Amino acid sequence: MSDENLLTALGEIVQEATGIPAARVTPAASFVDDLDIDSLSMVEIATMAEDRFHVSIPDAELAKLKTVGDVLEFLAKAGVPA
Amino acid sequence: MSSARDRVVVTGFGATTPLGGDAPSTWRALLDGQSGAALLDDDWAADLPVRIAARAAADPADVLPAPRLRSLDRSQQFALVAGLEAWRDAGAPEVEPERLAVVVSSGIGGLTTVLDQYDVLRSRGARRVSPFTVPMIMPNGPAATLALELSARAGAHSPVSACASGAEAIAMGLDMIRSGRADVVVCGGAEAVVHPLPLAAFAAMRALSTRHDAPAEASRPFDKQRDGFVLGEGAAIVVLEAEAHAIARGANRYAVVAGAGMANDAHHIAAPDPDGAGAARAMTIALSDAGLSPTDIAHVNAHATSTPAGDVAEASALRRVFGSATDGIAVTATKSCTGHLLGAAGALEAGVTCLALRDRVVPAIRNLDDPADDAVLDLVRMSPRSLSGGGAALSNSFGFGGHDVALAFTEV
């Protein structure tokens, strides 16, 4: 999966969970400041990402994921094929 | 009698019910005497002792955006649909958020979410339980959902009294305006428990009709052959407003909420007091609160669920309150068409009572082929009946737990 594919997949997850158009899910976007996503939706997005990418996102790590780019980086480090 | 200055009026009505996706279609179907009840053909219903229910005519999934559905219990979805309709119908009143309140109840709350998420817990583990589970199951969820949507900051409340909850919500809204805590209160009830467990549980009480060969004839309040109620679902919301506030903005007024009465049987946890003493007391208090006498009442929207014991107790209570005047009071039973919307029923029937006063017509009781000998009332049968001018109306709601609520309405 390329970075672009990862971004597309993440955008689909965010759109499904929150209704925010996937096009707004760009690497620089902050979940809270730019996308207005609350902590409950963030948990749901993390759960959906875990299922989709077959990774585990511990709560301590989730708290550090402020932007879409942070998630892409986390997924890459977790060995999700880019 | 309240002075004109502090009267409380209904300025908006919204409903999503087994008869229609909004209040006008529900009202038309009621006047047509349609039934919302049907046989459940779902696989999960196959082995249930009761397979009849009155599902909402419009699925919230067809109205609300998908992401909203994920974080709202079905009862909250109904409350949102009916609440927004009521708000639009009232002309989206301009009101300070600190003077706008919500009082919306549910008899049972987010039970289907509890059951669904328990399935998730057992099949996929704790980390797959939805983070929205708690806000979806809390009984104040429908009220909180609407308060958030409408920015209602004067308070959000959910008085719970089983099948009287929706009526009690309106009584509380009336109190809030009279006591000066709000100018506008969005009131009502929502319920969504058409699911095997509640069906099995109500069936275990022998409270539900088992007329599987004719589900549209299963809900038959006051009829000799009645054998239980039909479980319904949906929501009904009214907008209550201080009359001066409504007049100042030129709002449409359906009716005056003239008074409310509440009591408790303290007789049995589920069975009604056979004498209807508590029900009678609620009605008497409502009349007194409204400054009305029994002869002022032209119409009663009975609680009448179609259970053998409940309908007779209510008939007895009506006789006790109205005496010889009972014979001139047009009594209807909305549940004959809608089934029993539990915590939403009282609000739906209050709204319907307002429409009856506005249009001066009382819908007929469906399926009333042979009135019970022990329900000697002026029951509206076969076709709607016109109301002559001037009369006031009562809407009764009772609930497991011995709850008795009566609401009195007058013409504007």
XYZ file of C-alpha atoms in Angstrom:
494
model
C 0.000 0.000 0.000
C 1.499 3.341 -1.022
C 1.437 6.401 1.231
C -1.274 7.722 -0.987
C -3.279 4.550 -0.609
C -2.839 4.685 3.162
C -4.076 8.285 3.139
C -7.044 7.317 0.986
C -7.926 4.461 3.333
C -7.651 6.729 6.374
C -9.798 9.327 4.665
C -12.480 6.706 4.077
C -12.405 5.741 7.744
C -12.723 9.347 8.911
C -15.566 9.969 6.486
C -17.420 6.842 7.592
C -17.014 7.661 11.276
C -17.716 11.392 11.190
C -19.136 12.390 7.838
C -16.174 14.700 7.195
C -15.342 14.454 3.469
C -12.285 12.281 2.835
C -10.799 15.079 0.695
C -10.278 17.149 3.846
C -8.189 14.373 5.404
C -4.742 15.622 4.365
C -1.413 14.849 6.081
C -1.168 18.316 7.648
C -4.716 18.287 9.033
C -5.088 18.297 12.815
C -7.912 16.045 14.007
C -9.070 18.507 16.663
C -8.192 21.930 15.235
C -8.875 21.359 11.546
C -11.365 18.493 11.416
C -13.195 19.219 14.713
C -13.141 15.550 15.713
C -13.945 14.850 19.383
C -12.268 12.290 21.609
C -15.071 9.728 21.236
C -14.926 9.824 17.447
C -11.123 9.607 17.689
C -11.459 6.332 19.600
C -13.819 5.035 16.947
C -11.435 6.049 14.160
C -8.574 4.289 15.955
C -10.647 1.130 16.329
C -11.589 1.179 12.670
C -7.942 1.769 11.709
C -6.853 -1.176 13.874
C -9.311 -3.436 12.076
C -8.475 -2.135 8.615
C -4.673 -2.136 8.930
C -4.320 -5.082 11.339
C -2.325 -3.069 13.888
C -2.727 -2.246 17.557
C -2.924 1.416 18.573
C -2.347 1.583 22.364
C -4.090 4.471 24.170
C -0.724 6.072 25.006
C 0.132 6.164 21.304
C -3.348 7.359 20.306
C -2.942 10.411 22.535
C 0.135 11.411 20.493
C -1.589 11.199 17.120
C -2.536 14.855 16.591
C -2.511 15.044 12.815
C -3.376 12.781 9.933
C 0.361 12.703 9.129
C 1.075 11.394 12.653
C -1.199 8.437 11.953
C 0.454 7.736 8.602
C 3.842 7.790 10.321
C 2.589 5.512 13.107
C 1.227 3.038 10.580
C 4.502 3.030 8.653
C 6.512 2.386 11.840
C 4.064 -0.351 12.820
C 5.018 -2.100 9.626
C 1.879 -1.473 7.612
C 3.186 -1.910 4.059
C 3.452 1.483 2.403
C -57.883 29.991 35.880
C -54.560 31.184 34.550
C -54.477 34.726 33.275
C -53.824 35.332 29.601
C -50.394 36.592 30.517
C -49.083 33.341 31.901
C -50.914 30.819 29.743
C -48.802 28.173 28.044
C -49.547 27.236 24.447
C -48.453 24.556 21.991
C -46.793 26.202 19.005
C -45.206 23.217 17.294
C -45.779 19.491 16.863
C -43.576 16.843 15.293
C -43.948 13.078 15.235
C -42.511 9.995 13.622
C -44.846 7.083 14.227
C -46.046 3.747 12.852
C -48.602 5.754 10.848
C -46.291 8.288 9.218
C -42.894 9.956 9.183
C -44.287 13.292 10.354
C -47.159 14.765 12.339
C -49.479 15.674 9.420
C -49.297 12.195 7.847
C -49.851 10.607 11.262
C -52.921 12.785 11.849
C -54.373 11.980 8.399
C -53.846 8.245 8.968
C -55.517 8.481 12.378
C -58.557 10.184 10.869
C -58.587 7.439 8.207
C -58.480 4.785 10.926
C -55.357 3.095 9.557
C -53.286 0.592 11.525
C -49.500 0.669 11.900
C -49.327 -2.884 13.231
C -47.958 -5.806 11.240
C -46.559 -9.277 11.639
C -42.796 -9.319 12.212
C -41.171 -11.379 9.466
C -37.640 -11.081 10.839
C -35.771 -14.324 11.543
C -35.264 -13.268 15.152
C -39.003 -13.092 15.684
C -39.771 -16.589 14.428
C -39.721 -18.295 17.838
C -41.235 -15.494 19.913
C -44.623 -16.017 21.541
C -45.646 -12.593 20.145
C -44.697 -11.560 16.604
C -46.772 -8.394 16.193
C -45.388 -4.847 16.369
C -46.042 -1.380 14.990
C -42.774 -0.206 13.527
C -42.108 3.397 12.579
C -43.359 4.149 9.067
C -40.148 6.029 8.215
C -36.695 4.721 9.088
C -34.439 7.433 10.571
C -31.669 6.048 8.345
C -33.527 7.521 5.377
C -33.620 10.966 6.984
C -30.451 11.418 9.055
C -26.861 11.334 7.735
C -25.063 8.021 8.316
C -22.431 9.355 10.769
C -25.208 10.722 13.028
C -26.800 7.281 13.105
C -23.578 5.693 14.407
C -23.555 7.763 17.576
C -27.290 7.867 18.363
C -29.528 5.139 19.724
C -32.616 4.596 17.569
C -34.744 6.331 20.242
C -32.463 9.376 19.976
C -32.734 9.276 16.189
C -36.531 9.351 16.473
C -36.329 12.209 19.003
C -34.110 14.197 16.663
C -36.394 13.678 13.653
C -39.586 14.583 15.550
C -37.879 17.372 17.500
C -36.591 19.109 14.388
C -40.024 18.816 12.781
C -41.669 20.356 15.866
C -39.074 23.115 15.940
C -39.624 23.965 12.261
C -43.391 23.729 12.754
C -43.121 26.288 15.571
C -41.301 28.595 13.174
C -37.872 28.037 14.770
C -38.585 30.506 17.600
C -35.985 33.140 18.271
C -35.306 32.613 21.959
C -32.305 33.155 24.191
C -30.572 29.776 24.689
C -30.780 30.367 28.452
C -34.595 30.633 28.121
C -34.966 27.477 26.001
C -35.279 24.051 27.654
C -35.792 20.469 26.554
C -37.831 17.884 28.462
C -37.844 14.641 26.505
C -38.308 11.224 28.037
C -38.004 7.612 27.099
C -39.704 4.828 29.004
C -36.909 2.323 28.487
C -33.971 4.231 26.974
C -31.193 2.837 24.816
C -31.925 -0.806 25.441
C -31.216 -2.046 21.922
C -27.801 -0.370 22.088
C -27.110 -2.173 25.392
C -27.971 -5.482 23.786
C -26.066 -4.786 20.551
C -22.942 -3.666 22.383
C -23.101 -6.647 24.725
C -23.015 -8.809 21.612
C -19.938 -6.852 20.440
C -18.289 -7.299 23.845
C -18.807 -11.053 23.798
C -17.910 -11.635 20.156
C -15.108 -9.099 19.564
C -13.877 -8.002 22.983
C -13.969 -4.905 25.163
C -11.875 -2.728 22.848
C -14.462 -3.040 20.102
C -17.313 -1.679 22.262
C -18.402 1.653 20.758
C -17.117 4.770 22.533
C -20.632 6.164 22.060
C -22.262 3.377 24.082
C -22.782 5.402 27.272
C -24.334 8.476 25.614
C -26.469 6.112 23.520
C -27.870 4.143 26.457
C -28.430 6.884 29.032
C -32.148 7.549 29.552
C -31.543 11.298 29.206
C -29.944 10.684 25.787
C -32.921 11.846 23.675
C -33.239 15.051 25.753
C -29.517 15.722 25.625
C -29.415 15.084 21.865
C -32.122 17.679 21.229
C -30.673 20.185 23.709
C -27.359 19.989 21.882
C -29.021 20.330 18.490
C -31.111 23.358 19.535
C -28.564 24.941 21.936
C -31.128 24.733 24.737
C -29.338 25.937 27.870
C -32.195 26.477 30.342
C -32.045 22.780 31.200
C -32.571 19.340 29.717
C -34.641 16.840 31.673
C -36.098 13.368 31.314
C -38.771 12.456 33.848
C -39.212 8.704 33.555
C -42.515 7.030 34.415
C -42.752 4.120 31.970
C -45.666 4.629 29.578
C -46.612 7.961 31.184
C -43.151 9.449 30.519
C -44.070 11.486 27.437
C -47.019 13.089 29.228
C -44.971 13.740 32.349
C -42.391 15.506 30.165
C -45.108 17.898 28.986
C -46.281 18.440 32.576
C -42.720 19.319 33.541
C -42.378 21.667 30.571
C -45.574 23.407 31.664
C -44.113 23.815 35.154
C -40.865 25.233 33.781
C -42.664 27.978 31.873
C -45.112 28.772 34.657
C -42.331 29.043 37.216
C -40.353 31.352 34.966
C -37.434 29.007 34.261
C -37.956 29.076 30.484
C -39.983 30.793 27.761
C -39.918 27.880 25.322
C -39.685 24.181 26.184
C -39.346 21.379 23.657
C -41.178 18.439 25.254
C -42.071 14.875 24.448
C -40.981 11.278 24.339
C -39.136 8.756 22.194
C -39.060 4.966 22.230
C -37.401 2.289 20.134
C -37.456 -1.204 21.596
C -38.882 -3.404 18.861
C -36.411 -6.165 19.635
C -36.783 -9.784 20.773
C -35.961 -9.171 24.449
C -38.605 -6.489 25.178
C -41.142 -8.438 23.106
C -40.350 -11.587 25.097
C -40.447 -9.629 28.359
C -43.804 -7.951 27.708
C -45.105 -11.291 26.426
C -43.943 -12.913 29.676
C -46.212 -10.462 31.521
C -49.035 -11.563 29.173
C -49.387 -7.881 28.303
C -49.253 -8.224 24.493
C -51.920 -9.210 22.011
C -51.347 -12.563 20.311
C -53.804 -11.990 17.474
C -51.308 -13.240 14.882
C -53.967 -14.041 12.296
C -55.006 -10.366 12.109
C -52.256 -8.047 13.406
C -54.019 -4.870 12.212
C -56.939 -5.871 14.456
C -54.768 -6.734 17.458
C -54.920 -3.337 19.170
C -58.595 -2.936 20.070
C -59.044 -0.702 23.125
C -62.371 -1.044 24.944
C -63.447 -3.943 22.693
C -64.761 -7.143 24.281
C -62.198 -9.239 22.403
C -59.137 -7.170 23.353
C -56.244 -9.329 24.559
C -53.275 -7.012 25.089
C -51.348 -4.157 23.531
C -49.221 -3.928 20.399
C -45.650 -2.702 20.860
C -44.981 0.437 18.808
C -42.026 2.753 18.307
C -41.337 6.360 17.358
C -41.270 9.812 18.893
C -43.533 12.797 19.392
C -42.404 16.271 20.380
C -44.376 19.437 21.102
C -43.062 22.960 21.491
C -44.546 24.665 24.554
C -44.303 28.400 24.809
C -45.370 31.174 27.145
C -48.374 32.627 25.352
C -47.071 36.182 25.545
C -43.836 35.021 23.887
C -45.779 33.218 21.157
C -48.063 36.192 20.506
C -45.119 38.603 20.394
C -43.556 36.670 17.535
C -46.864 36.003 15.769
C -46.606 32.244 16.203
C -49.257 29.713 15.286
C -50.971 28.350 18.425
C -52.539 24.887 18.342
C -54.026 24.821 21.838
C -53.497 25.930 25.419
C -51.880 23.505 27.865
C -54.298 24.469 30.577
C -53.255 22.094 33.336
C -51.601 18.878 34.418
C -52.296 16.334 37.118
C -50.066 13.563 38.404
C -50.640 10.806 40.921
C -49.531 7.286 41.747
C -51.666 4.220 42.417
C -49.226 2.689 44.941
C -51.243 -0.448 44.334
C -49.096 -2.880 42.303
C -45.853 -2.553 40.327
C -47.574 -3.248 37.000
C -51.315 -3.883 37.406
C -53.597 -0.843 37.535
C -55.730 -0.160 40.590
C -59.000 -1.738 39.362
C -61.002 1.162 40.802
C -58.917 3.661 38.838
C -58.583 5.816 41.942
C -55.119 7.144 41.070
C -56.111 7.798 37.461
C -59.197 9.650 38.681
C -57.104 11.716 41.063
C -54.705 12.713 38.250
C -57.651 13.832 36.111
C -59.258 15.759 38.977
C -55.982 17.536 39.713
C -55.534 18.393 36.016
C -59.044 19.869 35.865
C -58.458 21.879 39.011
C -55.060 23.077 37.780
C -56.709 24.203 34.549
C -59.618 25.884 36.315
C -62.062 23.570 34.518
C -65.053 21.644 35.777
C -66.000 18.153 34.515
C -68.775 19.591 32.354
C -66.215 21.706 30.450
C -64.621 18.583 28.954
C -65.837 17.580 25.484
C -63.168 15.055 24.564
C -60.829 12.570 26.238
C -57.886 10.885 24.540
C -57.762 7.767 26.709
C -54.582 5.917 27.629
C -56.477 2.739 26.624
C -53.768 0.295 25.596
C -56.099 -2.630 24.773
C -55.206 -4.681 27.851
C -58.160 -6.351 29.578
C -57.478 -4.794 33.008
C -56.184 -1.351 32.045
C -59.043 -0.227 29.820
C -61.682 -1.145 32.397
C -59.818 0.644 35.193
C -59.621 3.775 33.045
C -63.325 3.568 32.170
C -64.067 3.319 35.870
C -61.830 6.313 36.591
C -63.559 8.393 33.908
C -66.983 7.595 35.412
C -65.678 8.501 38.842
C -64.464 11.925 37.665
C -67.171 12.887 35.209
C -70.246 11.156 36.634
C -73.309 11.754 34.506
C -71.322 14.146 32.283
C -69.353 11.110 30.997
C -72.028 10.337 28.423
C -71.398 13.542 26.483
C -67.602 13.193 26.312
C -66.179 11.867 23.046
C -63.550 9.297 24.032
C -60.937 8.058 21.586
C -57.985 5.660 21.859
C -55.069 6.526 19.575
C -53.284 3.234 20.323
C -55.922 1.357 18.317
C -54.110 2.713 15.237
C -50.550 3.396 16.385
C -49.925 0.583 18.830
C -48.324 1.531 22.131
C -45.315 3.852 21.807
C -44.547 3.452 25.549
C -42.562 6.528 26.645
C -43.557 8.416 23.483
C -47.264 7.572 23.702
C -48.267 10.358 26.091
C -46.598 13.019 23.971
C -48.090 11.672 20.746
C -51.568 11.600 22.256
C -51.141 15.094 23.705
C -50.198 16.363 20.250
C -53.116 14.522 18.681
C -55.465 16.004 21.290
C -54.269 19.489 20.301
C -54.995 18.693 16.649
C -58.467 17.418 17.612
C -59.167 20.738 19.342
C -57.769 22.738 16.425
C -59.679 20.811 13.738
C -62.716 20.139 15.983
C -62.723 16.462 15.092
C -62.024 13.309 17.114
C -60.577 10.240 15.350
C -62.492 6.989 15.787
C -61.245 4.031 17.813
C -60.180 1.387 15.319
C -61.270 -2.248 15.822
C -63.979 -1.330 18.314
C -66.491 -3.865 16.989
C -68.186 -4.746 20.249
C -67.634 -2.352 23.176
C -66.981 -4.051 26.510
C -69.889 -4.089 28.927
C -67.702 -2.667 31.681
C -66.503 0.298 29.573
C -69.677 2.342 29.418
C -68.346 5.486 27.764
C -69.225 7.633 24.766
C -66.653 5.864 22.576
C -66.050 7.313 19.096
C -66.502 4.401 16.668
C -66.534 3.725 12.938
C -65.818 7.274 11.774
C -64.400 10.510 13.213
C -66.777 12.717 15.152
C -67.038 16.494 14.916
C -66.656 18.467 18.113
C -68.947 21.392 18.688
C -67.260 24.619 19.729
C -65.842 25.533 23.079
C -65.076 22.264 24.791
C -61.832 21.377 26.477
C -59.984 18.046 26.304
C -58.006 15.683 28.506
C -55.231 13.302 27.497
C -54.543 10.432 29.896
C -51.323 8.482 30.270
C -50.570 5.740 32.761
C -47.458 3.651 33.292
C -46.143 0.526 34.974
C -45.131 1.641 38.429
C -48.607 3.047 39.095
C -47.945 6.369 37.348
C -50.994 8.438 36.429
C -50.734 11.602 34.346
C -53.544 13.697 32.887
C -53.063 16.777 30.720
C -55.812 19.335 30.108
C -55.999 21.338 26.882
C -58.288 24.170 25.834
C -58.829 26.052 22.608
C -56.637 29.078 22.029
